[in-house]
Amino acid sequence: MLRTNFLGMELENPVIIAAGPWNRDGKALKESIEAGAGAVVTESIVSDTMLDVRPRIAYDGYGAQNIRLYSDIQIEGWEHEMNIAKSNGGIVIASVSAHTPSELAYLASKMEKFGADAIELSVSNPMGESLEVVASHAEVVFEMTKEVVSSVKLPVIVKLSQNTTNISKVAKAVKAAGGSGVSAINTVRGILGVDIENAAPMLSTYGGISGEYIRPLGLASVATIAQTVDIPICGIGGIGSGRNALEYMMLGASVVQIGTAAMINGRTEVRKIVSEIESWLSENRIESIEQVKGRALHNLKSFDEMKIEPAVSTVNGVPCTENCGKCVVSCMYHAIEKEENTIKVDKTKCTGCGLCTFVCPAKKLKLAW
């Protein structure tokens, strides 16, 4: 039911543990594989390692900010780490990052030699300006991808940034250069928050925001790519449940990656997410995960396709949540009133904005035409 062929790699399930410090070496990668991941991605490997700053990770209960840059293991050291990672089998994707096509190709070739099953090019970095600029230029991404594709025989995936004006154009460049697929999205440049008592940001520089905050951005990016270019997609960003994973797949992703959820709650999140996906498929009598892919795309329209129709909010017989009144408070058009325990909608005032249908915890309201 969950077996997935992604770029020629046979995955036991479509949940991959993303690049990050949780996959920092061979032992950590092996643990991620043993946790039940369909595949794992190494922490991003570079030519020149750097010392970590302290502190470097912040979390506020919903999302994280991370300013760790890259793997602190030199490229030659990855031969030993890959031997450990793959000692009991499993699929390992090598994440590599560099500023020039030739350097990327060199790192990719080394990781191919060391036993990687695929290459993921990290062409954006929220902590620095230079690679974030690269991710916005389709021409540069094309050259980087083309150089790596010509240097290795493995599938080459390009991890795209949401911080670009036209992500579909960049995805098209990846395909034109011979790239096998794309991952979307990388963390988003941001500041998680400010300690107002001490007038200090939670971390003292800009960093990569991940977790729930970026899921809407990731979903939009995956859908945009799926609607404009025929290329396999790995969805990333704020996946903490099986439903989140299915959202990405219904918008066109073949597989997904999790990072923050595993970092905060441990690698056991993989089995939880996989189990939730499997349960949903069984409940809905869907025999293969492949049948989910892209199912929501036909319901996604451009703004110009939206029709102005006389939809108004209507009330069903579901009892209200006690002491609620959220629909009344949130109605900007004063169309909803509560009389004793009864909700009434003035259809002459209701403009069909739909907000009440989302804020009502009892799902008592819906739009009707």
GROMACS .gro file of C-alpha atoms in nm:
model
  369
    1MET     CA    1   0.000   0.000   0.000
    2LEU     CA    2   0.274   0.247   0.095
    3ARG     CA    3   0.558   0.127  -0.127
    4THR     CA    4   0.671   0.414  -0.346
    5ASN     CA    5   0.897   0.435  -0.648
    6PHE     CA    6   1.063   0.775  -0.634
    7LEU     CA    7   1.313   0.847  -0.911
    8GLY     CA    8   1.384   0.478  -0.950
    9MET     CA    9   1.441   0.425  -0.577
   10GLU     CA   10   1.209   0.169  -0.417
   11LEU     CA   11   1.095   0.319  -0.085
   12GLU     CA   12   0.905   0.118   0.177
   13ASN     CA   13   0.697   0.428   0.244
   14PRO     CA   14   0.689   0.789   0.116
   15VAL     CA   15   0.818   0.954   0.437
   16ILE     CA   16   1.180   1.071   0.423
   17ILE     CA   17   1.378   1.230   0.707
   18ALA     CA   18   1.514   1.558   0.571
   19ALA     CA   19   1.864   1.703   0.580
   20GLY     CA   20   1.954   1.850   0.916
   21PRO     CA   21   2.168   1.804   1.228
   22TRP     CA   22   1.956   1.502   1.324
   23ASN     CA   23   2.123   1.329   1.023
   24ARG     CA   24   2.467   1.468   1.098
   25ASP     CA   25   2.673   1.146   1.064
   26GLY     CA   26   2.657   0.776   0.983
   27LYS     CA   27   2.523   0.672   1.323
   28ALA     CA   28   2.245   0.930   1.312
   29LEU     CA   29   2.151   0.833   0.956
   30LYS     CA   30   2.139   0.466   1.054
   31GLU     CA   31   1.909   0.552   1.345
   32SER     CA   32   1.681   0.745   1.108
   33ILE     CA   33   1.664   0.446   0.874
   34GLU     CA   34   1.590   0.212   1.164
   35ALA     CA   35   1.312   0.448   1.276
   36GLY     CA   36   1.121   0.345   0.966
   37ALA     CA   37   1.193   0.625   0.720
   38GLY     CA   38   1.150   0.539   0.352
   39ALA     CA   39   1.481   0.719   0.293
   40VAL     CA   40   1.708   0.965   0.470
   41VAL     CA   41   1.894   1.277   0.358
   42THR     CA   42   2.237   1.361   0.497
   43GLU     CA   43   2.304   1.695   0.657
   44SER     CA   44   2.425   1.928   0.381
   45ILE     CA   45   2.786   1.851   0.291
   46VAL     CA   46   3.027   2.128   0.188
   47SER     CA   47   3.392   2.159   0.094
   48ASP     CA   48   3.492   2.381   0.385
   49THR     CA   49   3.329   2.305   0.720
   50MET     CA   50   3.261   2.573   0.979
   51LEU     CA   51   3.237   2.578   1.359
   52ASP     CA   52   2.887   2.604   1.503
   53VAL     CA   53   2.764   2.916   1.677
   54ARG     CA   54   2.590   2.883   2.013
   55PRO     CA   55   2.292   2.895   2.053
   56ARG     CA   56   2.172   2.798   1.703
   57ILE     CA   57   1.821   2.655   1.734
   58ALA     CA   58   1.509   2.822   1.876
   59TYR     CA   59   1.155   2.683   1.907
   60ASP     CA   60   0.828   2.843   2.012
   61GLY     CA   61   0.588   2.551   2.011
   62TYR     CA   62   0.484   2.588   1.647
   63GLY     CA   63   0.799   2.641   1.446
   64ALA     CA   64   1.176   2.654   1.474
   65GLN     CA   65   1.455   2.884   1.366
   66ASN     CA   66   1.782   2.714   1.282
   67ILE     CA   67   2.115   2.883   1.210
   68ARG     CA   68   2.328   2.571   1.183
   69LEU     CA   69   2.489   2.586   0.843
   70TYR     CA   70   2.632   2.259   0.716
   71SER     CA   71   2.785   1.927   0.812
   72ASP     CA   72   3.104   1.960   1.016
   73ILE     CA   73   3.246   1.643   0.861
   74GLN     CA   74   3.495   1.690   0.577
   75ILE     CA   75   3.399   1.531   0.246
   76GLU     CA   76   3.658   1.253   0.274
   77GLY     CA   77   3.519   1.161   0.616
   78TRP     CA   78   3.185   1.081   0.458
   79GLU     CA   79   3.319   0.756   0.313
   80HIS     CA   80   3.335   0.616   0.666
   81GLU     CA   81   3.002   0.771   0.765
   82MET     CA   82   2.823   0.625   0.464
   83ASN     CA   83   2.956   0.279   0.546
   84ILE     CA   84   2.796   0.311   0.890
   85ALA     CA   85   2.473   0.461   0.757
   86LYS     CA   86   2.417   0.182   0.506
   87SER     CA   87   2.551  -0.107   0.713
   88ASN     CA   88   2.201  -0.254   0.754
   89GLY     CA   89   2.060  -0.133   0.423
   90GLY     CA   90   1.838   0.166   0.359
   91ILE     CA   91   1.830   0.448   0.106
   92VAL     CA   92   2.058   0.746   0.169
   93ILE     CA   93   2.030   1.068  -0.030
   94ALA     CA   94   2.335   1.294  -0.009
   95SER     CA   95   2.267   1.666   0.033
   96VAL     CA   96   2.548   1.880  -0.108
   97SER     CA   97   2.589   2.256  -0.116
   98ALA     CA   98   2.834   2.488  -0.290
   99HIS     CA   99   2.858   2.824  -0.465
  100THR     CA  100   2.982   2.701  -0.803
  101PRO     CA  101   2.870   2.427  -1.044
  102SER     CA  102   3.214   2.258  -1.047
  103GLU     CA  103   3.231   2.244  -0.667
  104LEU     CA  104   2.880   2.096  -0.649
  105ALA     CA  105   2.974   1.837  -0.910
  106TYR     CA  106   3.288   1.744  -0.717
  107LEU     CA  107   3.094   1.687  -0.394
  108ALA     CA  108   2.822   1.492  -0.574
  109SER     CA  109   3.078   1.269  -0.745
  110LYS     CA  110   3.245   1.194  -0.413
  111MET     CA  111   2.914   1.101  -0.248
  112GLU     CA  112   2.825   0.880  -0.544
  113LYS     CA  113   3.155   0.699  -0.495
  114PHE     CA  114   3.082   0.662  -0.123
  115GLY     CA  115   2.752   0.486  -0.190
  116ALA     CA  116   2.480   0.752  -0.198
  117ASP     CA  117   2.157   0.648  -0.372
  118ALA     CA  118   2.074   0.998  -0.496
  119ILE     CA  119   2.196   1.356  -0.473
  120GLU     CA  120   1.999   1.652  -0.338
  121LEU     CA  121   2.139   1.994  -0.432
  122SER     CA  122   2.088   2.254  -0.162
  123VAL     CA  123   2.104   2.574  -0.366
  124SER     CA  124   1.963   2.809  -0.103
  125ASN     CA  125   2.062   2.911   0.246
  126PRO     CA  126   1.847   3.145   0.458
  127MET     CA  127   2.145   3.241   0.676
  128GLY     CA  128   2.344   3.405   0.398
  129GLU     CA  129   2.255   3.627   0.107
  130SER     CA  130   2.463   3.467  -0.169
  131LEU     CA  131   2.295   3.127  -0.195
  132GLU     CA  132   1.952   3.280  -0.143
  133VAL     CA  133   2.018   3.491  -0.450
  134VAL     CA  134   2.128   3.182  -0.643
  135ALA     CA  135   1.799   3.008  -0.566
  136SER     CA  136   1.607   3.291  -0.733
  137HIS     CA  137   1.792   3.273  -1.064
  138ALA     CA  138   1.673   2.997  -1.293
  139GLU     CA  139   1.977   3.039  -1.520
  140VAL     CA  140   2.222   2.979  -1.234
  141VAL     CA  141   2.022   2.682  -1.103
  142PHE     CA  142   2.020   2.542  -1.457
  143GLU     CA  143   2.402   2.558  -1.481
  144MET     CA  144   2.450   2.403  -1.137
  145THR     CA  145   2.207   2.121  -1.207
  146LYS     CA  146   2.346   2.052  -1.553
  147GLU     CA  147   2.703   2.025  -1.422
  148VAL     CA  148   2.607   1.778  -1.151
  149VAL     CA  149   2.385   1.571  -1.383
  150SER     CA  150   2.674   1.533  -1.628
  151SER     CA  151   2.907   1.424  -1.345
  152VAL     CA  152   2.704   1.150  -1.175
  153LYS     CA  153   2.481   0.860  -1.273
  154LEU     CA  154   2.251   0.901  -0.974
  155PRO     CA  155   1.913   1.080  -0.962
  156VAL     CA  156   1.970   1.450  -0.897
  157ILE     CA  157   1.709   1.636  -0.691
  158VAL     CA  158   1.723   2.014  -0.649
  159LYS     CA  159   1.594   2.160  -0.322
  160LEU     CA  160   1.415   2.483  -0.406
  161SER     CA  161   1.362   2.795  -0.200
  162GLN     CA  162   1.027   2.966  -0.151
  163ASN     CA  163   1.214   3.296  -0.142
  164THR     CA  164   1.192   3.343  -0.516
  165THR     CA  165   0.956   3.535  -0.740
  166ASN     CA  166   0.884   3.240  -0.972
  167ILE     CA  167   0.945   2.893  -0.831
  168SER     CA  168   0.789   2.722  -1.133
  169LYS     CA  169   1.046   2.890  -1.360
  170VAL     CA  170   1.326   2.753  -1.142
  171ALA     CA  171   1.166   2.406  -1.147
  172LYS     CA  172   1.146   2.421  -1.527
  173ALA     CA  173   1.518   2.506  -1.533
  174VAL     CA  174   1.591   2.197  -1.322
  175LYS     CA  175   1.403   1.976  -1.566
  176ALA     CA  176   1.567   2.139  -1.869
  177ALA     CA  177   1.909   2.074  -1.713
  178GLY     CA  178   1.834   1.705  -1.673
  179GLY     CA  179   1.744   1.710  -1.305
  180SER     CA  180   1.542   1.411  -1.189
  181GLY     CA  181   1.314   1.595  -0.946
  182VAL     CA  182   1.274   1.881  -0.701
  183SER     CA  183   1.227   1.916  -0.327
  184ALA     CA  184   1.010   2.205  -0.212
  185ILE     CA  185   1.065   2.391   0.006
  186ASN     CA  186   1.376   2.476   0.202
  187THR     CA  187   1.345   2.668   0.527
  188VAL     CA  188   1.235   3.030   0.490
  189ARG     CA  189   1.451   3.325   0.593
  190GLY     CA  190   1.306   3.485   0.904
  191ILE     CA  191   1.321   3.582   1.271
  192LEU     CA  192   1.118   3.354   1.499
  193GLY     CA  193   1.042   3.615   1.762
  194VAL     CA  194   1.173   3.876   2.003
  195ASP     CA  195   1.218   3.866   2.379
  196ILE     CA  196   1.065   4.208   2.446
  197GLU     CA  197   1.180   4.220   2.810
  198ASN     CA  198   1.543   4.196   2.698
  199ALA     CA  199   1.495   4.359   2.356
  200ALA     CA  200   1.665   4.062   2.192
  201PRO     CA  201   1.567   3.832   1.905
  202MET     CA  202   1.529   3.465   2.000
  203LEU     CA  203   1.843   3.405   1.792
  204SER     CA  204   2.081   3.689   1.717
  205THR     CA  205   2.070   3.666   1.337
  206TYR     CA  206   1.834   3.575   1.054
  207GLY     CA  207   1.781   3.204   1.011
  208GLY     CA  208   1.579   2.932   0.848
  209ILE     CA  209   1.221   2.907   0.974
  210SER     CA  210   1.063   2.561   0.968
  211GLY     CA  211   0.763   2.385   1.117
  212GLU     CA  212   0.394   2.473   1.104
  213TYR     CA  213   0.456   2.832   0.998
  214ILE     CA  214   0.582   2.736   0.655
  215ARG     CA  215   0.339   2.456   0.562
  216PRO     CA  216   0.106   2.691   0.367
  217LEU     CA  217   0.410   2.818   0.173
  218GLY     CA  218   0.529   2.464   0.104
  219LEU     CA  219   0.185   2.353  -0.012
  220ALA     CA  220   0.153   2.648  -0.247
  221SER     CA  221   0.500   2.588  -0.390
  222VAL     CA  222   0.434   2.217  -0.452
  223ALA     CA  223   0.100   2.292  -0.618
  224THR     CA  224   0.253   2.563  -0.837
  225ILE     CA  225   0.529   2.331  -0.953
  226ALA     CA  226   0.287   2.044  -1.015
  227GLN     CA  227   0.060   2.265  -1.225
  228THR     CA  228   0.337   2.406  -1.443
  229VAL     CA  229   0.605   2.142  -1.497
  230ASP     CA  230   0.600   1.763  -1.517
  231ILE     CA  231   0.871   1.668  -1.271
  232PRO     CA  232   0.861   1.446  -0.958
  233ILE     CA  233   0.825   1.649  -0.638
  234CYS     CA  234   0.923   1.588  -0.277
  235GLY     CA  235   0.712   1.803  -0.045
  236ILE     CA  236   0.872   1.965   0.259
  237GLY     CA  237   0.757   2.209   0.526
  238GLY     CA  238   0.564   2.175   0.850
  239ILE     CA  239   0.467   1.808   0.821
  240GLY     CA  240   0.374   1.680   1.165
  241SER     CA  241   0.101   1.428   1.086
  242GLY     CA  242  -0.020   1.184   0.826
  243ARG     CA  243  -0.286   1.434   0.719
  244ASN     CA  244  -0.016   1.696   0.655
  245ALA     CA  245   0.174   1.448   0.438
  246LEU     CA  246  -0.143   1.364   0.244
  247GLU     CA  247  -0.206   1.735   0.185
  248TYR     CA  248   0.127   1.761   0.004
  249MET     CA  249   0.061   1.446  -0.196
  250MET     CA  250  -0.285   1.559  -0.300
  251LEU     CA  251  -0.125   1.875  -0.438
  252GLY     CA  252   0.124   1.678  -0.648
  253ALA     CA  253   0.408   1.552  -0.427
  254SER     CA  254   0.518   1.189  -0.468
  255VAL     CA  255   0.697   1.176  -0.133
  256VAL     CA  256   0.752   1.406   0.165
  257GLN     CA  257   1.031   1.498   0.401
  258ILE     CA  258   1.003   1.570   0.773
  259GLY     CA  259   1.258   1.757   0.980
  260THR     CA  260   1.131   1.976   1.263
  261ALA     CA  261   0.878   1.714   1.380
  262ALA     CA  262   1.157   1.456   1.415
  263MET     CA  263   1.386   1.710   1.582
  264ILE     CA  264   1.131   1.811   1.846
  265ASN     CA  265   0.944   1.485   1.904
  266GLY     CA  266   1.206   1.228   1.807
  267ARG     CA  267   1.238   0.990   1.516
  268THR     CA  268   0.936   0.794   1.639
  269GLU     CA  269   0.734   1.060   1.454
  270VAL     CA  270   0.814   0.872   1.133
  271ARG     CA  271   0.622   0.561   1.233
  272LYS     CA  272   0.335   0.773   1.366
  273ILE     CA  273   0.304   0.964   1.037
  274VAL     CA  274   0.338   0.648   0.828
  275SER     CA  275   0.073   0.475   1.040
  276GLU     CA  276  -0.166   0.769   1.004
  277ILE     CA  277  -0.124   0.768   0.626
  278GLU     CA  278  -0.187   0.393   0.612
  279SER     CA  279  -0.496   0.421   0.832
  280TRP     CA  280  -0.643   0.698   0.619
  281LEU     CA  281  -0.586   0.499   0.300
  282SER     CA  282  -0.754   0.193   0.453
  283GLU     CA  283  -1.051   0.394   0.583
  284ASN     CA  284  -1.101   0.547   0.240
  285ARG     CA  285  -1.047   0.215   0.057
  286ILE     CA  286  -0.749   0.344  -0.138
  287GLU     CA  287  -0.517   0.062  -0.236
  288SER     CA  288  -0.204   0.257  -0.330
  289ILE     CA  289  -0.043   0.581  -0.218
  290GLU     CA  290   0.006   0.660  -0.586
  291GLN     CA  291  -0.372   0.704  -0.617
  292VAL     CA  292  -0.355   1.003  -0.381
  293LYS     CA  293  -0.105   1.202  -0.583
  294GLY     CA  294  -0.252   1.519  -0.733
  295ARG     CA  295  -0.613   1.445  -0.633
  296ALA     CA  296  -0.673   1.801  -0.508
  297LEU     CA  297  -0.516   1.980  -0.804
  298HIS     CA  298  -0.833   1.983  -1.014
  299ASN     CA  299  -1.004   2.175  -0.733
  300LEU     CA  300  -0.731   2.439  -0.728
  301LYS     CA  301  -0.817   2.730  -0.956
  302SER     CA  302  -0.649   3.051  -1.053
  303PHE     CA  303  -0.810   3.366  -0.911
  304ASP     CA  304  -0.942   3.457  -1.255
  305GLU     CA  305  -1.136   3.128  -1.263
  306MET     CA  306  -1.320   3.202  -0.938
  307LYS     CA  307  -1.685   3.277  -0.992
  308ILE     CA  308  -1.894   3.539  -0.812
  309GLU     CA  309  -2.188   3.331  -0.694
  310PRO     CA  310  -2.465   3.410  -0.444
  311ALA     CA  311  -2.331   3.187  -0.167
  312VAL     CA  312  -2.448   3.256   0.188
  313SER     CA  313  -2.386   3.096   0.524
  314THR     CA  314  -2.649   2.849   0.642
  315VAL     CA  315  -2.705   2.681   0.977
  316ASN     CA  316  -2.741   2.305   1.025
  317GLY     CA  317  -2.878   2.114   1.322
  318VAL     CA  318  -2.547   2.047   1.493
  319PRO     CA  319  -2.556   2.189   1.848
  320CYS     CA  320  -2.331   2.486   1.922
  321THR     CA  321  -2.022   2.446   2.133
  322GLU     CA  322  -2.109   2.571   2.481
  323ASN     CA  323  -2.020   2.936   2.551
  324CYS     CA  324  -1.871   2.982   2.206
  325GLY     CA  325  -2.003   3.266   1.989
  326LYS     CA  326  -1.695   3.272   1.766
  327CYS     CA  327  -1.905   3.304   1.452
  328VAL     CA  328  -2.081   3.612   1.588
  329VAL     CA  329  -1.759   3.784   1.693
  330SER     CA  330  -1.577   3.712   1.366
  331CYS     CA  331  -1.859   3.813   1.128
  332MET     CA  332  -1.737   4.137   0.973
  333TYR     CA  333  -2.074   4.196   0.807
  334HIS     CA  334  -2.286   4.161   1.126
  335ALA     CA  335  -2.489   3.892   0.956
  336ILE     CA  336  -2.480   3.639   1.243
  337GLU     CA  337  -2.662   3.669   1.572
  338LYS     CA  338  -2.706   3.437   1.866
  339GLU     CA  339  -3.045   3.431   2.038
  340GLU     CA  340  -3.034   3.214   2.348
  341ASN     CA  341  -2.882   2.893   2.208
  342THR     CA  342  -2.981   2.952   1.847
  343ILE     CA  343  -2.761   3.087   1.569
  344LYS     CA  344  -2.935   3.296   1.304
  345VAL     CA  345  -2.792   3.424   0.977
  346ASP     CA  346  -2.931   3.735   0.808
  347LYS     CA  347  -2.896   3.637   0.444
  348THR     CA  348  -2.945   3.993   0.330
  349LYS     CA  349  -2.623   4.089   0.508
  350CYS     CA  350  -2.415   3.773   0.451
  351THR     CA  351  -2.168   3.811   0.162
  352GLY     CA  352  -2.047   3.452   0.164
  353CYS     CA  353  -1.691   3.522   0.279
  354GLY     CA  354  -1.678   3.177   0.444
  355LEU     CA  355  -1.485   3.271   0.758
  356CYS     CA  356  -1.756   3.148   0.995
  357THR     CA  357  -1.738   2.797   0.849
  358PHE     CA  358  -1.374   2.776   0.958
  359VAL     CA  359  -1.394   2.941   1.303
  360CYS     CA  360  -1.696   2.738   1.418
  361PRO     CA  361  -1.559   2.445   1.625
  362ALA     CA  362  -1.887   2.251   1.590
  363LYS     CA  363  -1.895   2.288   1.208
  364LYS     CA  364  -2.253   2.418   1.242
  365LEU     CA  365  -2.219   2.662   0.951
  366LYS     CA  366  -2.156   2.601   0.584
  367LEU     CA  367  -2.189   2.793   0.260
  368ALA     CA  368  -2.478   2.713   0.031
  369TRP     CA  369  -2.580   2.839  -0.311
   0.00000   0.00000   0.00000
